[in-house]
Coordinates of C-alpha atoms and ligand atoms in Angstrom, one line a residue:
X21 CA -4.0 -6.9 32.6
X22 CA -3.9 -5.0 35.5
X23 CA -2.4 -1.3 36.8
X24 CA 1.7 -1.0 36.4
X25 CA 3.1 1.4 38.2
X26 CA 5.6 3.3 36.2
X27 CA 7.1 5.4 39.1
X28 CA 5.8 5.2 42.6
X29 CA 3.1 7.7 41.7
X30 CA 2.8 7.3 38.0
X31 CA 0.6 4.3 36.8
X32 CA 0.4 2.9 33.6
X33 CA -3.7 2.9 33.3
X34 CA -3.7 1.8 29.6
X35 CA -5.2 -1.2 27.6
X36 CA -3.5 -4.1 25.5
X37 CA -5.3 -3.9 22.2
X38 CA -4.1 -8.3 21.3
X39 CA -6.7 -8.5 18.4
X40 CA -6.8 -5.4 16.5
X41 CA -4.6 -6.3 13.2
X42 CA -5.0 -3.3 11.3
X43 CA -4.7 0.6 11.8
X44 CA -5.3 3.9 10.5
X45 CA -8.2 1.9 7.8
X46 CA -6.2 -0.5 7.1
X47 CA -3.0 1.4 5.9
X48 CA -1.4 -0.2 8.7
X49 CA -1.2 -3.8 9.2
X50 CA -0.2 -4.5 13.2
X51 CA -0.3 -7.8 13.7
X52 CA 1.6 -7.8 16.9
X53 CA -1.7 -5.7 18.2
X54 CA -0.8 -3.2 20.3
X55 CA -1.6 -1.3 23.7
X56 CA -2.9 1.7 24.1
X57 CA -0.9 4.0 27.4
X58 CA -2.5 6.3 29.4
X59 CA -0.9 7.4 32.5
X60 CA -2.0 8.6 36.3
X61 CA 0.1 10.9 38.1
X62 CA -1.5 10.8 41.7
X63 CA 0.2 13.6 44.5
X64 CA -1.9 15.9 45.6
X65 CA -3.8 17.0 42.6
X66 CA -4.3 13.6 40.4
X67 CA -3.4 14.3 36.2
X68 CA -4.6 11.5 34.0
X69 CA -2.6 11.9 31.1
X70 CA -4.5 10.8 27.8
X71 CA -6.7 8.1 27.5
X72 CA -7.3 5.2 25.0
X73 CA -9.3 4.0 22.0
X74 CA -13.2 4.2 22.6
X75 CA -14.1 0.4 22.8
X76 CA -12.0 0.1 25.9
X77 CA -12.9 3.2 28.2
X78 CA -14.7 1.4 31.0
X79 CA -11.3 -0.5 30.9
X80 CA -8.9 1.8 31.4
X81 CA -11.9 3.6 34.2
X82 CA -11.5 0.3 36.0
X83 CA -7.8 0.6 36.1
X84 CA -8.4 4.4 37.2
X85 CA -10.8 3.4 39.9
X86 CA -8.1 0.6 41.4
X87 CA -6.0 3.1 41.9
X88 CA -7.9 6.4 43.3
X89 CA -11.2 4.6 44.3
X90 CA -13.1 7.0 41.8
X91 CA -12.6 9.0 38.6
X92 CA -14.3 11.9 40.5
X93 CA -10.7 12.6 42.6
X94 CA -9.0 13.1 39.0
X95 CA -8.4 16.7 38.9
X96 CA -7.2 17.5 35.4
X97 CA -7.4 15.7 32.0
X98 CA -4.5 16.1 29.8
X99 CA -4.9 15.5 26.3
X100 CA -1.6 15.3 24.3
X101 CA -3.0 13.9 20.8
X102 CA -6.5 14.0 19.6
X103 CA -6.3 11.3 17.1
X104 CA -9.0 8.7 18.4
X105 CA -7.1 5.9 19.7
X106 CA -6.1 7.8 22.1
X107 CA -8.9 10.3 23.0
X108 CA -11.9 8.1 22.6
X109 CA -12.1 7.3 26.3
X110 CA -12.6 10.9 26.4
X111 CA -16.6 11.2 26.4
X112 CA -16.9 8.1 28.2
X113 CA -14.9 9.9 31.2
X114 CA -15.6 13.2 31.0
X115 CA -19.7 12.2 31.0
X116 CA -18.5 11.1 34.4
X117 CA -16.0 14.5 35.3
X118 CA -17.7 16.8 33.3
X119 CA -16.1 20.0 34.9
X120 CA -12.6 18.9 35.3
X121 CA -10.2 21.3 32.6
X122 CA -8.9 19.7 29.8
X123 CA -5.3 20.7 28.7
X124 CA -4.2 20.6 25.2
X125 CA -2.7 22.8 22.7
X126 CA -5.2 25.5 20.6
X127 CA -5.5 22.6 17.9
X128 CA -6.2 20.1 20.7
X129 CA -9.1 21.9 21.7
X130 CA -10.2 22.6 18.2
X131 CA -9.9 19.1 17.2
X132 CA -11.1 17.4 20.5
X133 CA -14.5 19.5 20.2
X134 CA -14.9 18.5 16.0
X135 CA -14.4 14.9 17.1
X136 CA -17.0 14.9 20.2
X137 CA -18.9 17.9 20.2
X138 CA -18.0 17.5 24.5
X139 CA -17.8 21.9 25.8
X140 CA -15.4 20.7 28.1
X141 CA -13.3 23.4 30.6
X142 CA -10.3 23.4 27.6
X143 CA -7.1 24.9 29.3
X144 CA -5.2 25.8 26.4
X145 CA -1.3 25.2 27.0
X146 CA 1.9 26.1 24.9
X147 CA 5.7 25.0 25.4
X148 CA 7.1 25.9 28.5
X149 CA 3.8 26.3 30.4
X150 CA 3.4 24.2 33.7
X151 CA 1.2 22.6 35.9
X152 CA 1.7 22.0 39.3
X153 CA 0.1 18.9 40.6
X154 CA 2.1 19.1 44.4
X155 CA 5.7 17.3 44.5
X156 CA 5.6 16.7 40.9
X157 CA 4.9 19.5 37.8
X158 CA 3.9 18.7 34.2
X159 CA 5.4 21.3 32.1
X160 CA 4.2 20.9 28.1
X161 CA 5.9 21.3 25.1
X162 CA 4.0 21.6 21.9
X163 CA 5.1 19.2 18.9
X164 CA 3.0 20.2 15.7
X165 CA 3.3 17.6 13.1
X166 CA 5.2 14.7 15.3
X167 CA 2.5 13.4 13.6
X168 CA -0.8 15.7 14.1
X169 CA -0.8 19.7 14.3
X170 CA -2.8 19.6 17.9
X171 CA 0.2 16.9 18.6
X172 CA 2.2 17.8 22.5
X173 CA 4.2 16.3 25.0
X174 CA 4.4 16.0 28.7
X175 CA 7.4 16.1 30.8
X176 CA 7.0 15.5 34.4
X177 CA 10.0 17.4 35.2
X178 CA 10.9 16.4 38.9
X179 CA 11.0 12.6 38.0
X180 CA 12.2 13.2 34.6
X181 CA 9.7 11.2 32.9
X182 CA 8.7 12.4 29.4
X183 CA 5.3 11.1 28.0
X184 CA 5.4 12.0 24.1
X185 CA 2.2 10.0 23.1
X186 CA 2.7 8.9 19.9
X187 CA 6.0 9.5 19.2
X188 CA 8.8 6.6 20.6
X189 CA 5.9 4.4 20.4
X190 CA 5.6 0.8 18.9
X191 CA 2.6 -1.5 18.0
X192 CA 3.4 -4.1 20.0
X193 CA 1.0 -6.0 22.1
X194 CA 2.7 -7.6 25.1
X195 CA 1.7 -8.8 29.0
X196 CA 5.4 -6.8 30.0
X197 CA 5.6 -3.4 30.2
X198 CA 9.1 -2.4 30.3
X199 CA 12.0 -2.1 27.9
X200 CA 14.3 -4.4 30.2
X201 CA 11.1 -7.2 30.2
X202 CA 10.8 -8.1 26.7
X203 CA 12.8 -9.6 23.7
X204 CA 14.1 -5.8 21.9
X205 CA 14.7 -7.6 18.8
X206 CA 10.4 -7.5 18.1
X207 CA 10.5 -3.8 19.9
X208 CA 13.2 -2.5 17.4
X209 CA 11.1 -4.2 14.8
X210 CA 7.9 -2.8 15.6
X211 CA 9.4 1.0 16.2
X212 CA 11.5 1.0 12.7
X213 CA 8.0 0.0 10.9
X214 CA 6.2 2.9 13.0
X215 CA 8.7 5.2 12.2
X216 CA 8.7 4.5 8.9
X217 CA 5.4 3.7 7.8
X218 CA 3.7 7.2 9.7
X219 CA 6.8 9.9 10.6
X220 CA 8.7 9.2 7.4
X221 CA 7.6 12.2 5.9
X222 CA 8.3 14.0 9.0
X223 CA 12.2 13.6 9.1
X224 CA 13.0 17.0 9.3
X225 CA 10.3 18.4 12.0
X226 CA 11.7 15.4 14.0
X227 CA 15.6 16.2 13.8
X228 CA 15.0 19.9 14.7
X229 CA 12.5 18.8 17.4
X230 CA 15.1 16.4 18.9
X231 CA 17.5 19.3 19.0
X232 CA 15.2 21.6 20.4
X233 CA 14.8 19.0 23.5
X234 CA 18.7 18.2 23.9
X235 CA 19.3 22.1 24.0
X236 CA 16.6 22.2 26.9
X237 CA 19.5 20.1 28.9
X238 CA 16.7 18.1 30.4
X239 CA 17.0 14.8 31.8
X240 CA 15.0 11.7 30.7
X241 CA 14.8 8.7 32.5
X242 CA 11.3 7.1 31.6
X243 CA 9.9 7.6 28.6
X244 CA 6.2 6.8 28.6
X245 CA 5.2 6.4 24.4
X246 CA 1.2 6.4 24.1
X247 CA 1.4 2.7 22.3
X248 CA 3.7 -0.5 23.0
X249 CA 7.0 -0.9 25.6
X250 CA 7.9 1.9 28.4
X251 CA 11.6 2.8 28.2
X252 CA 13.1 2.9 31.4
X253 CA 16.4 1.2 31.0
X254 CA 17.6 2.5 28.4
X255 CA 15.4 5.5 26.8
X256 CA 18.7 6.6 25.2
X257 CA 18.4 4.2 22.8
X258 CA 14.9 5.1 21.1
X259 CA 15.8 8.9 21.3
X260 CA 19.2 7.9 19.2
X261 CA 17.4 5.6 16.7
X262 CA 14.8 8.6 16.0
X263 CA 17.7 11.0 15.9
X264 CA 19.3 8.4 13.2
X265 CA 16.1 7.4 11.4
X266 CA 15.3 11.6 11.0
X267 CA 19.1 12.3 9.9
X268 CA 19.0 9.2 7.3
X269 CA 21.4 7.5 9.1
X270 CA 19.7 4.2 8.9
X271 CA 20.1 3.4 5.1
X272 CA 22.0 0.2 5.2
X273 CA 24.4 1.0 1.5
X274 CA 24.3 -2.3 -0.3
X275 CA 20.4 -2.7 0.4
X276 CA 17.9 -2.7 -2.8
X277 CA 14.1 -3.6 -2.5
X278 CA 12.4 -5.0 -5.1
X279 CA 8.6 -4.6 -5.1
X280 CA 6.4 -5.7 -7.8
X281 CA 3.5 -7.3 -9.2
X282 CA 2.9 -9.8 -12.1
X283 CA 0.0 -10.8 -13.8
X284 CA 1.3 -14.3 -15.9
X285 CA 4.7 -14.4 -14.3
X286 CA 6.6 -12.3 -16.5
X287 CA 7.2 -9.6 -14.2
X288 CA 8.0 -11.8 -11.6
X289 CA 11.0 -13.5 -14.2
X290 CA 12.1 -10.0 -14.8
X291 CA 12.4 -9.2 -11.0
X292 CA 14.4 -12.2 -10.5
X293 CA 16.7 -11.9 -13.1
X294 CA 17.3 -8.1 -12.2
X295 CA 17.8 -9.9 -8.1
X296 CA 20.7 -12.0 -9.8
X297 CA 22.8 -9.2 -11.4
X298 CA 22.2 -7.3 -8.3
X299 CA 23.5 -10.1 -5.5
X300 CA 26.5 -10.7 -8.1
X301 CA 27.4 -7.2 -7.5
X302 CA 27.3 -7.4 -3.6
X303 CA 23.9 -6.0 -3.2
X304 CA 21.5 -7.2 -0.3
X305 CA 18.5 -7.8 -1.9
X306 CA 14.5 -8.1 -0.7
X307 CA 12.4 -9.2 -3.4
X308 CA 8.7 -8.5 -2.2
X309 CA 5.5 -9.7 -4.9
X310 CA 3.2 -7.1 -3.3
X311 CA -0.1 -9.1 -3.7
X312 CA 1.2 -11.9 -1.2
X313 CA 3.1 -9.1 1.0
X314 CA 2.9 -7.0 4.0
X315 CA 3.1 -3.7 2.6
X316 CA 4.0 -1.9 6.0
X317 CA 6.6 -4.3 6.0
X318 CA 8.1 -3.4 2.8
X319 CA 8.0 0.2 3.4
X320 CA 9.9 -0.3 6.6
X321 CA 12.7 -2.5 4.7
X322 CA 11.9 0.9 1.7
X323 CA 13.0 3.0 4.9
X324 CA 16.7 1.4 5.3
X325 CA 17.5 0.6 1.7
X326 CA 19.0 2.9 -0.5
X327 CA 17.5 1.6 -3.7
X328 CA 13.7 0.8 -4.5
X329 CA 12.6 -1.1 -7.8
X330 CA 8.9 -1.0 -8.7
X331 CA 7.8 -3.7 -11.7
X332 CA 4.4 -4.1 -12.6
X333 CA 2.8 -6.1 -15.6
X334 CA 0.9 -3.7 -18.0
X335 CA -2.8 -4.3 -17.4
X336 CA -5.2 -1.6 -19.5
X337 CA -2.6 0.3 -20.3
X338 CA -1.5 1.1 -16.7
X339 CA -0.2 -0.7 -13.8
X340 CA -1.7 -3.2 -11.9
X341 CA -3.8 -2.6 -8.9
X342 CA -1.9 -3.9 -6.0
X343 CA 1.6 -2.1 -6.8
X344 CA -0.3 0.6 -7.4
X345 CA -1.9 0.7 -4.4
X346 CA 1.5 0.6 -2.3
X347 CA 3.1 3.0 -4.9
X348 CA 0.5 5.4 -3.9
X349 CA 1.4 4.5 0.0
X350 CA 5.1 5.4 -0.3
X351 CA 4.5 8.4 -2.5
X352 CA 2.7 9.5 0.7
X353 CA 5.8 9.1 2.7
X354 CA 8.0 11.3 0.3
X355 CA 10.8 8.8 0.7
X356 CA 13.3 11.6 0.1
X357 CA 16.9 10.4 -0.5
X358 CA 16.4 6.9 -2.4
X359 CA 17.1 5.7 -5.9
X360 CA 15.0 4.3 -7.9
X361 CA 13.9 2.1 -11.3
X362 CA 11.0 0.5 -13.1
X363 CA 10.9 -2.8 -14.9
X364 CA 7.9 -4.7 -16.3
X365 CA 6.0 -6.8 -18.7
X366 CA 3.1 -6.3 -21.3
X367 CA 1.2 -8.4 -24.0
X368 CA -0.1 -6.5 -26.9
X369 CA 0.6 -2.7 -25.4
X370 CA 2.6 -1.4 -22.7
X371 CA 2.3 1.3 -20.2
X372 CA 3.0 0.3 -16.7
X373 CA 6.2 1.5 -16.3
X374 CA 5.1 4.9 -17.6
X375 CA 2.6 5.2 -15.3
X376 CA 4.6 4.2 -12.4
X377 CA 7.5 7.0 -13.7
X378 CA 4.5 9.4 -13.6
X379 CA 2.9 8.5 -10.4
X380 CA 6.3 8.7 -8.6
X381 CA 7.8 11.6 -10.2
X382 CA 6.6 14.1 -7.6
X383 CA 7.7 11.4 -4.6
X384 CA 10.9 12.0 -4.0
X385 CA 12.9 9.2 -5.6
X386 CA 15.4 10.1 -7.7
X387 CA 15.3 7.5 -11.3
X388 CA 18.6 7.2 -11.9
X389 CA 18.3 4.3 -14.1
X390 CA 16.0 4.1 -17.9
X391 CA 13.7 1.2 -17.3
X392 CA 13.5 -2.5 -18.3
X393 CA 10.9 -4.1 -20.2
X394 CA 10.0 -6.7 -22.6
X395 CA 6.8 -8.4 -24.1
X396 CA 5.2 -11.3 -23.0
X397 CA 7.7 -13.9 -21.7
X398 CA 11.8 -12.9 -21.5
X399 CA 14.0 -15.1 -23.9
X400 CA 17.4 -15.3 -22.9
X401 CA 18.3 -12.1 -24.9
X402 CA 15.9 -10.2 -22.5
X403 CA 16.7 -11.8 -19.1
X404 CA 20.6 -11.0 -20.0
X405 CA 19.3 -7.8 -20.5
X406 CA 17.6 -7.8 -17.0
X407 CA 20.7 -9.0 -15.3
X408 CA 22.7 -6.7 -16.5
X409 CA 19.9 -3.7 -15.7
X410 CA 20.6 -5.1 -12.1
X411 CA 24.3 -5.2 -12.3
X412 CA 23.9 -1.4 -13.7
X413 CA 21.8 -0.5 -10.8
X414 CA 24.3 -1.9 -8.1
X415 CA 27.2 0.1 -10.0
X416 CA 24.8 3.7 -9.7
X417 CA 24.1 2.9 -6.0
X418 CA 27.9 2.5 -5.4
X419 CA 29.1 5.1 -7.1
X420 CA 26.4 7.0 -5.1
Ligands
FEO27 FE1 -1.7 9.5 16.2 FE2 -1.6 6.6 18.2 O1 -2.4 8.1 17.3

């Protein structure tokens, strides 16, 4: 697709990514693809404001070219992230502009030079500073963390439009730009797995950030993310969901995920069975068998619930592989703030649920249930037993 303009001067010079279905090595499933944003301002110096992922620089060069005939009239390069799907255009360009300054934070520079080796004219920039560009100026504000340490964002003050790379962003792939041009159901969607699955971890950098930015008293009509819609009709309303996802304000009470994995379907009658005495007790339950799941998925619907349930079959003495694998995910996350339980199954020998007590202990989760257990298939002494381990943990979250 071609060159959008975001404000009469400010293009959208980005690509739509429609095939790529995973992220970050596969840690990240997108299967909505997803777009990478870079932005033109053009007055009378011209600002190219990031660029995209590698395979699509003579892409976004193109769109550059439509507008200003030739990358040569860009003036300045800004760099607000260095992570790759959004710098790797950068040697393909700057081959072409090799002189023009580079602006980034100190860790911008230093991470911009370890990924491409470019000695590019680095300008290094901290909150506050500005760049005049004619009518319009770009001042900077440094965001370590929200989600790299190099991370920054630019505000183009005069037109109040705020382009905070990755943050606000959503993997979405879509032929509309704009907020008010697309079905905000899938955006919402897209931005709570985001948030979730890579600035989870990162609730408290964000809520002080957010305040640091409303005590500025700026204004904000565009918001220009580095991946998915632009917010122009309402940017309010992705500000106010990150200010509610980084103040917990987003865990819906009566919610409980169930996540497991079962080897001969033991695990999976336990999970169900603990399901039942939960929904009897008013609880909103998502039962997920992690094998057949989409683990970014179920960390997002981890993200809004206030319980979390791991089971696992024992399988030499440990747990099994999968579940372990998205254990290991949402430790990573430190899902502060949730309760949790184990339940599972074993033949001969257990030892799945204390290896899924261990792994998690340092995550965050607070156990406030003993776990459930039984060998080989439940009789109906043990699946009374499992209902009633649900009904218990419905009673603890409401009481909570
Ligand atoms: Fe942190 Fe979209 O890269």
């Amino acid at each position: 697709m071609g060159i959008v303009k975001v404000t009469d001067n400010i293009y959208w010079v980005g690509v739509v990514d429609w095939n790529v279905k995973s992220f970050h090595g596969y840690t990240y499933t997108t299967k909505r693809g997803t777009t990478y944003n870079a932005y033109l301002i053009v007055d009378e110096k011209i600002a190219l404001v990031d660029t995209v992922y590698g395979p699509f620089t003579n892409e976004m060069i193109e769109k550059i070219e439509e507008v200003i005939g030739s990358v040569s009239r860009i003036d300045y390069v800004i760099s607000n992230h260095v992570e790759t799907d959004h710098s790797g255009g950068m040697p393909g360009l700057m081959a072409r502009i090799p002189k023009v300054p580079v602006y980034c934070t100190q860790k911008g520079k230093e991470g911009l030079y370890k990924n491409y080796y470019g000695n590019w004219d680095y300008k290094i920039v901290k909150s506050g500073d500005e760049l005049k560009l004619g009518k319009n100026t770009c001042v900077f504000l440094e965001a370590p963390m929200i989600h790299w340490p190099d991370s920054m964002f630019t505000y183009v003050k005069e037109q109040q439009v705020l382009l905070p790379n990755d943050a606000f962003g959503q993997h979405i792939a879509t032929s509309e730009r704009f907020d008010d041009e697309v079905d905000m159901h899938f955006v919402m969607e897209e931005a709570t797995k985001y948030y979730a699955n890579i600035l989870w971890p990162l609730n408290s950098l964000i809520s002080k950030k957010l305040d640091e930015v409303t005590k500025m008293n700026i204004g904000i009509k565009i918001i220009g993310p580095s991946h998915g819609i632009i917010w122009r009709k309402d940017p309010g309303k992705i500000v106010k969901f990150y200010s509610d996802c980084s103040n917990s304000r987003v865990t819906v009470d009566n919610k409980v995920v169930i996540a497991y994995e079962t080897m001969w379907n033991s695990t999976e009658l336990i999970a169900k069975s603990i399901a039942e005495g939960l929904i009897s007790e008013g609880m909103s339950v998502k039962l997920y068998n992690i094998p057949v799941s989409d683990m970014t998925e179920v960390i997002a619907e981890c993200f809004t619930a206030k319980g979390i349930l791991f089971g696992s079959s024992t399988h030499d003495n440990e747990m099994l592989p999968n579940i372990a694998m998205f254990i290991h995910m949402l430790k990573g996350l430190r899902p502060k703030g949730k309760y949790a339980g184990c339940f599972g199954s074993m033949g001969w020998a257990g030892g799945a649920v204390k290896d899924m007590q261990e792994t998690l202990a340092k995550s965050g989760l607070e156990f406030v249930i003993e776990p459930v257990s039984c060998k080989f298939v439940p009789d109906k002494e043990e699946t009374k037993k499992c209902i009633e381990f649900g009904k218990s943990f419905a009673k603890i979250l409401k009481s909570k």
